[in-house]
Coordinates of C-alpha atoms and ligand atoms in Angstrom, one line a residue:
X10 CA 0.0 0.0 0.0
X11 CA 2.7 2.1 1.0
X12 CA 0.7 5.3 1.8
X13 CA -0.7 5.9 5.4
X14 CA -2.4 8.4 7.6
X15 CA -1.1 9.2 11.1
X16 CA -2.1 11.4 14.0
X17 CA -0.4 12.9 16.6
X18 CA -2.7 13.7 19.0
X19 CA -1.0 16.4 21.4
X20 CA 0.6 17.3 18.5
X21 CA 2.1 21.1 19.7
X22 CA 3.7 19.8 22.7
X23 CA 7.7 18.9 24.1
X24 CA 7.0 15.5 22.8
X25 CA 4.6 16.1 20.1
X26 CA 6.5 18.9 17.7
X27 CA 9.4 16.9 17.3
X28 CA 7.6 13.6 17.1
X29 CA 5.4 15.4 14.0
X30 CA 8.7 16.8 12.6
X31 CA 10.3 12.7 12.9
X32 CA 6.9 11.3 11.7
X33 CA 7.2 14.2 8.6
X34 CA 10.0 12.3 7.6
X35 CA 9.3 9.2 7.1
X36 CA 8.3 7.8 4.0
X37 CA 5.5 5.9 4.6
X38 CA 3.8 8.6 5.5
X39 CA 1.3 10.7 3.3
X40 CA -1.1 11.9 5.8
X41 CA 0.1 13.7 9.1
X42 CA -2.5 14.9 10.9
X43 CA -1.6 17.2 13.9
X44 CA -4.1 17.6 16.6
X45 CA -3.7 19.4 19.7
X46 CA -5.7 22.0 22.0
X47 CA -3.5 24.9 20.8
X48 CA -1.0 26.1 18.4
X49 CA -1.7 23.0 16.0
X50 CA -2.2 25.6 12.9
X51 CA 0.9 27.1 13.2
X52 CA 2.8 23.3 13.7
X53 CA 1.5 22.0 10.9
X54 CA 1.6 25.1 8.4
X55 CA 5.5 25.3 9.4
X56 CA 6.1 21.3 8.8
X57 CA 4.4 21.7 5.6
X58 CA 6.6 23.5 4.0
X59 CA 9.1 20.3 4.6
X60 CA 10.0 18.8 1.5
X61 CA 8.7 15.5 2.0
X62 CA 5.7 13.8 0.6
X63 CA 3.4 13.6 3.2
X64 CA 0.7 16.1 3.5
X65 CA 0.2 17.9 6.6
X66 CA -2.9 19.1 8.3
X67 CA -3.0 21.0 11.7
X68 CA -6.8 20.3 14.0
X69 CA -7.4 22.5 16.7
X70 CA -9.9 21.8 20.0
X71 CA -12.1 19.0 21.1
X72 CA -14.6 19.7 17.8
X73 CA -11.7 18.8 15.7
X74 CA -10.4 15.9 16.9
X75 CA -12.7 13.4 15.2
X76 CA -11.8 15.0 11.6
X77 CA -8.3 14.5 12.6
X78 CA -8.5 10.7 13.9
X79 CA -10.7 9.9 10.6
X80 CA -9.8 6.9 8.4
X81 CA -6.1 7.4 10.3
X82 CA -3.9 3.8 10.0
X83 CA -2.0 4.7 13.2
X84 CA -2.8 7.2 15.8
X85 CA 0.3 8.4 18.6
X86 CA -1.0 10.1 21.6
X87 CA 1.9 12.7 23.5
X88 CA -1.1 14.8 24.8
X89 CA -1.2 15.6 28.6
X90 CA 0.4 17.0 31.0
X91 CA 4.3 16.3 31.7
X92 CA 6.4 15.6 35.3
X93 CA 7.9 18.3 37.6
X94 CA 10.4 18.0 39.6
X95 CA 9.3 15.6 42.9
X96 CA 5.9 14.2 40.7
X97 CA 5.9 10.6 39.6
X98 CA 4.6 9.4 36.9
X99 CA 1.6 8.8 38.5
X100 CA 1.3 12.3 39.7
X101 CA -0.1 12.9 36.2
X102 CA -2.8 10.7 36.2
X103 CA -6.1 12.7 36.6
X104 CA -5.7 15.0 34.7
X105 CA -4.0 12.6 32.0
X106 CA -6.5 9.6 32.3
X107 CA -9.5 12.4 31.6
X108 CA -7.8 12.9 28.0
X109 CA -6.8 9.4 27.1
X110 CA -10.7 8.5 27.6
X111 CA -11.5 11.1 25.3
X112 CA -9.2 10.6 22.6
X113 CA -10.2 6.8 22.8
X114 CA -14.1 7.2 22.4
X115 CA -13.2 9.3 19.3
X116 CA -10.7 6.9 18.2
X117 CA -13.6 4.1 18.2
X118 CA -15.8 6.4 16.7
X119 CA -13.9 7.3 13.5
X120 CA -10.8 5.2 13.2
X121 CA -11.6 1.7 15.4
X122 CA -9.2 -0.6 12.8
X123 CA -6.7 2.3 13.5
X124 CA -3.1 1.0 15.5
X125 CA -2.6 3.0 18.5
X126 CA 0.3 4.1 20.4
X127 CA 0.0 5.5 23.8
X128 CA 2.8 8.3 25.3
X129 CA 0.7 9.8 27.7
X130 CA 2.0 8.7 31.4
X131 CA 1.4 7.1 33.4
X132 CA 1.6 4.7 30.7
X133 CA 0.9 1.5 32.6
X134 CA -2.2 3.0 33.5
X135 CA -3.3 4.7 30.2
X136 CA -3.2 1.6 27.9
X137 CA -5.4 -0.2 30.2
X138 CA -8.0 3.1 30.0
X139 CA -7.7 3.1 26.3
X140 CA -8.6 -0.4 26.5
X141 CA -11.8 -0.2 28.8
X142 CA -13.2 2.4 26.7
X143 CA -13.0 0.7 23.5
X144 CA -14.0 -2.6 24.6
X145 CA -17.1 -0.3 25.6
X146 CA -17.5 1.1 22.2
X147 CA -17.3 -2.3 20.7
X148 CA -14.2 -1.7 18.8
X149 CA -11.6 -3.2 21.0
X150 CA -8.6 -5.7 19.3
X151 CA -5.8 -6.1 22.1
X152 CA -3.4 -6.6 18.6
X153 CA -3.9 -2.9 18.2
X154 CA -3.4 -1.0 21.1
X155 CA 0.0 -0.4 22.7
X156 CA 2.1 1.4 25.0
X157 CA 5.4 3.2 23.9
X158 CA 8.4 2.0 26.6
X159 CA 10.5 2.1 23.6
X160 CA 12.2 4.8 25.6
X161 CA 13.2 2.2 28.1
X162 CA 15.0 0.2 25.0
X163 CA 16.8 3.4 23.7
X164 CA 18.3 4.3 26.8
X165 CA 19.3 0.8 27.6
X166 CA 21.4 1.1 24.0
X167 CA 22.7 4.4 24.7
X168 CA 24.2 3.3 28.3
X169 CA 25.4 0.1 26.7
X170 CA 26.3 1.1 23.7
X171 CA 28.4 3.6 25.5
X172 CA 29.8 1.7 28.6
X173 CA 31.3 -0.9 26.1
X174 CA 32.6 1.7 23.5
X175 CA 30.4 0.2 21.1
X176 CA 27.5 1.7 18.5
X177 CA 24.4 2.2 20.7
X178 CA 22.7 1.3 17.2
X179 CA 24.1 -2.2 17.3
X180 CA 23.4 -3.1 20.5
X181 CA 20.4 -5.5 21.4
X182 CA 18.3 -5.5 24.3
X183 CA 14.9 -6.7 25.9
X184 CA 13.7 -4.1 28.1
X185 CA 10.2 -6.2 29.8
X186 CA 7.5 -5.4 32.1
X187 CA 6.0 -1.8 32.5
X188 CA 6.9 2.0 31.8
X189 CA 7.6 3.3 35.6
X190 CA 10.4 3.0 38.0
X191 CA 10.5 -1.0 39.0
X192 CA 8.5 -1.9 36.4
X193 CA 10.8 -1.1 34.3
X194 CA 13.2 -4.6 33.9
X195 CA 15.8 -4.2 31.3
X196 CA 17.1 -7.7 31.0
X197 CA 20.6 -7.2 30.8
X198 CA 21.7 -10.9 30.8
X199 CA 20.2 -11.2 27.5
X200 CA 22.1 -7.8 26.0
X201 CA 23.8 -8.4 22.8
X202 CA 26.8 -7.4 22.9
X203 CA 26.7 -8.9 25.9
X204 CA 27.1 -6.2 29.5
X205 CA 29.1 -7.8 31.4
X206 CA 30.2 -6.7 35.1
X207 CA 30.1 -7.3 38.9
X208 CA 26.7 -7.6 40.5
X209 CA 26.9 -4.2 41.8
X210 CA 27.7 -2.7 38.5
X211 CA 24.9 -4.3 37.0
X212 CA 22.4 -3.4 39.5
X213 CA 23.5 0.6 39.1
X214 CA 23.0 -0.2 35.2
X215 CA 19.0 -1.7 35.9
X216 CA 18.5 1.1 38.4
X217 CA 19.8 3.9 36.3
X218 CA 17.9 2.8 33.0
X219 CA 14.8 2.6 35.4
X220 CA 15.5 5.7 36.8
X221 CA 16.3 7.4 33.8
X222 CA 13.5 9.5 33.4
X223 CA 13.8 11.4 36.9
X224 CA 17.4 12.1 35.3
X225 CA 15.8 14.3 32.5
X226 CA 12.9 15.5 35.1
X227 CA 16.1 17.2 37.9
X228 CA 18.2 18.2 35.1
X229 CA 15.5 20.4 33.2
X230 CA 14.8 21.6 36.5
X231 CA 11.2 22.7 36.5
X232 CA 11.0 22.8 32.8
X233 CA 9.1 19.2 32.3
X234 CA 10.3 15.5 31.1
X235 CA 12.1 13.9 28.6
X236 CA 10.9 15.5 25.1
X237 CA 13.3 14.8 22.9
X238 CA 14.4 11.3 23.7
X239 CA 11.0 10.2 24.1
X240 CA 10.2 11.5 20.6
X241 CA 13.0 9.6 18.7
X242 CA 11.3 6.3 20.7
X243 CA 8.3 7.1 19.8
X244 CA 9.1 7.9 16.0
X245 CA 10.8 4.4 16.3
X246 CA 8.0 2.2 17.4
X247 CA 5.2 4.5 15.0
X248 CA 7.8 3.3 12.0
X249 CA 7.9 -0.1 13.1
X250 CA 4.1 0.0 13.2
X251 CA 4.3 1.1 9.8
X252 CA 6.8 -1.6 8.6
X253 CA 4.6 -3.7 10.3
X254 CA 1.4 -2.6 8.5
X255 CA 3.4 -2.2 5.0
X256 CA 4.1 -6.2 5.4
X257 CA 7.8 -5.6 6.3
X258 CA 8.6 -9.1 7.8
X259 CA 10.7 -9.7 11.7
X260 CA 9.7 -6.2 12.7
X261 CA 10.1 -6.6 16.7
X262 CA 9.9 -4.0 18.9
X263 CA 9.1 -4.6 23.1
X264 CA 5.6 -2.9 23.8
X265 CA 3.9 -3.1 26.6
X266 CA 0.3 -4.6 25.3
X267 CA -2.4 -6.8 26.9
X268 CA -0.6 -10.2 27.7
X269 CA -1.0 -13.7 29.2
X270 CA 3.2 -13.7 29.5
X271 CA 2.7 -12.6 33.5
X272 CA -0.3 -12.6 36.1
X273 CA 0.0 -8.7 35.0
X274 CA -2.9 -8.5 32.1
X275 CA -1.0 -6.0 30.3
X276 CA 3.0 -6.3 29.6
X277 CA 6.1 -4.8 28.0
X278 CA 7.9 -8.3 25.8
X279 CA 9.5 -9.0 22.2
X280 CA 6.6 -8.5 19.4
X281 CA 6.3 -9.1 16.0
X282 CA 4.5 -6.7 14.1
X283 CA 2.4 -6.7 11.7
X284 CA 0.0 -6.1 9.2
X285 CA -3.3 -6.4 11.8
X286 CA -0.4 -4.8 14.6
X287 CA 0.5 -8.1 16.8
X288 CA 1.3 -10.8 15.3
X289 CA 3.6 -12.5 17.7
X290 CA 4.4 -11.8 21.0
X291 CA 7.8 -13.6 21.7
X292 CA 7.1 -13.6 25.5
X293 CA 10.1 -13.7 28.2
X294 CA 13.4 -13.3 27.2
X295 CA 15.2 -16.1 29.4
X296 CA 15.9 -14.7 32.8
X297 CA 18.5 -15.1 35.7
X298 CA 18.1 -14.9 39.2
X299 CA 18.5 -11.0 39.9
X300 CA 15.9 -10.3 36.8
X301 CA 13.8 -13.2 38.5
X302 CA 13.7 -11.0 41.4
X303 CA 13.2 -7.9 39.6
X304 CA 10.3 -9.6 37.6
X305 CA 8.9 -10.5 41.6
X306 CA 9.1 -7.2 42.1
X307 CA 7.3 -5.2 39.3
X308 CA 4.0 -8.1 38.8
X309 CA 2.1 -6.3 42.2
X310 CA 3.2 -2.8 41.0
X311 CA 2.2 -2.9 37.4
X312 CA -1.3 -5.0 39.1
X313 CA -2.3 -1.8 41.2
X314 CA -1.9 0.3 38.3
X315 CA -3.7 -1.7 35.9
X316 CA -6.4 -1.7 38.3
X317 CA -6.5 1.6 38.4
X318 CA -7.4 2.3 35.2
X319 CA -9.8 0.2 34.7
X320 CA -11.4 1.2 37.6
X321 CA -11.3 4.8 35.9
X322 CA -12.9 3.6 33.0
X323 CA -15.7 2.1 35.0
X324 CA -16.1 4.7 37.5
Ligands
LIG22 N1 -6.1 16.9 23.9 C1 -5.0 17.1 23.1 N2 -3.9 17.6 23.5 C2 -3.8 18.0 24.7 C3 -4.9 17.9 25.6 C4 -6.1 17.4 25.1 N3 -7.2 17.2 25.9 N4 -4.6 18.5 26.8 C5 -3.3 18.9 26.7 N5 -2.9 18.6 25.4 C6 -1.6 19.0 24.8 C7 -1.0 20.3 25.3 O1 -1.7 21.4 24.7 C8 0.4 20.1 24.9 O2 0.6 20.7 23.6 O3 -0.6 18.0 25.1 C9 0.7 18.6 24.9 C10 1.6 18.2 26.0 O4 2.8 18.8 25.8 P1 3.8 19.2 27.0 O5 3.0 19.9 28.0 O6 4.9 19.9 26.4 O7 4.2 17.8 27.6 P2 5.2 16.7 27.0 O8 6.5 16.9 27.7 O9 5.1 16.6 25.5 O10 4.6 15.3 27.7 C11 3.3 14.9 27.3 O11 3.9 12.5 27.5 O12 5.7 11.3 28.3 C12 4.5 11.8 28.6 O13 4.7 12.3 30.9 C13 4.5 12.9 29.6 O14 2.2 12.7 30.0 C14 3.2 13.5 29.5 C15 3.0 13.5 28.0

């Protein structure tokens, strides 16, 4: 087919412009609808003049969001509000959860085949919203809803990559579980090259790739989360989407999706993707005793916050 339509809902934001300016790029591309509740005009009349094929439309306010989401093939959502210095990412949620319903009931209204990709944090607890609402609306395929930790993977390459003096690009690594502090469980006995170290070494490595977003959060100081970052990962996983879609074959990326891997219904593994979104998911990578623990340890975590937003959605 080689011609699709995504949205970027919260399109004008940290994560959102330079997502829309990634996504502008990429040639799979020919619709790029930008939808936001401000400043979308001016995002999308500026990326237009990009010399790429895709066409570019800017939607501004709640009356304009079903016009953007309309016969879309893949549908990113950055909208909401971003961490502060001292907030988790849970801190965001009610204000966050409010928009991810939203969006979803126009999603199953005017593009319910469409592959979505959540950004919005808390993440754990978003998909699991998304999901609710849909299966309300009738629309609901668990092969096409997901939740971008692809940030989790890229950061897990950069501090490997880099530790070992070795192309981040070329290194390989499972990053499981959730999108939140110990639900995070890079699986760093599977890394390709492999990491290899002392215990202690490697549990700095797991902490700081969990931790890595409260990095960004004290060093911009006030000023939000990681932007940039999280919009190369989530310009990655919307291409492999695409690929996926376009019948590219052994597209994998980790997503954290509804599972039967763990006794947590929804989970980060290995999928491959394809042209109806899931096709395969690879479930655990093999794992040794210290990611056993850390496996232990994130199940009850990533529980509560599933609860919680399905208890949101049925509130
Ligand atoms: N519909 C659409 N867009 C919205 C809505 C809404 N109801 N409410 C807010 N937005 C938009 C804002 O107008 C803004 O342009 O979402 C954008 C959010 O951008 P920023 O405030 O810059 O936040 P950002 O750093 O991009 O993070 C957005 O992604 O990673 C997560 O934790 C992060 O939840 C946060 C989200």
């Amino acid at each position: 087919q080689n011609n699709y339509k995504v949205t970027v809902c919260g399109a004008a934001g940290g994560i959102g412009q330079p997502l829309s300016l990634l996504l502008k790029q990429n040639p799979l591309v020919t619709d790029l609808a930008l939808y936001d509740i401000v400043h979308t005009p001016g995002v999308a009349a500026d990326l237009s003049h990009i010399d790429t094929k895709s066409k570019t439309a800017g939607f501004i306010g709640a009356d304009q969001l079903g016009d953007s989401l309309k016969g879309s093939d893949v549908v990113v959502i950055p909208a909401g509000v971003p961490r502060k210095p001292g907030m988790t990412r849970d801190d965001l949620f009610n204000v966050n959860a409010g928009i991810i319903k939203d969006i979803s009931n126009s999603i199953a209204k005017n593009c319910p085949k469409a592959l979505v990709a959540i950004i919005t944090n808390p993440v754990n607890t978003c998909v699991p919203i998304a999901a609710e609402i849909l299966k309300k609306a009738g629309v609901y395929d668990p092969k096409r809803l997901f939740g971008v930790s692809t940030l989790d993977v890229v950061r897990a390459r950069a501090f490997i990559g880099h530790a070992l003096g070795v192309d981040p690009q070329s290194v390989q690594i499972p990053v499981i579980g959730g999108h939140s502090g110990v639900t995070i469980l890079p699986v760093l006995s599977q890394s390709q090259p492999l990491f290899k170290g002392n215990q202690d070494t490697i549990e700095k490595l797991t902490v700081r790739i969990q931790e890595a977003g409260t990095e960004v959060v004290k060093a911009k100081a006030g000023a939000g989360s990681a932007t940039l970052s999280m919009a190369y990962a989530g310009a990655r996983f919307a291409g492999s989407l695409l690929k996926g879609l376009n019948g590219e074959k052994n597209v994998v990326e980790c997503s954290y999706v509804q599972s039967t891997v763990t006794e947590a219904t929804f989970f980060s593994t290995p999928l491959v993707l394809g042209k109806n979104g899931v096709q395969e998911n690879l479930g655990l990578p093999k794992l040794n005793d210290y990611e056993k623990k850390l496996l232990e340890a994130a199940i009850p975590e990533l529980k509560k916050n599933i609860q919680k937003g399905i208890d949101f959605a049925n509130a």
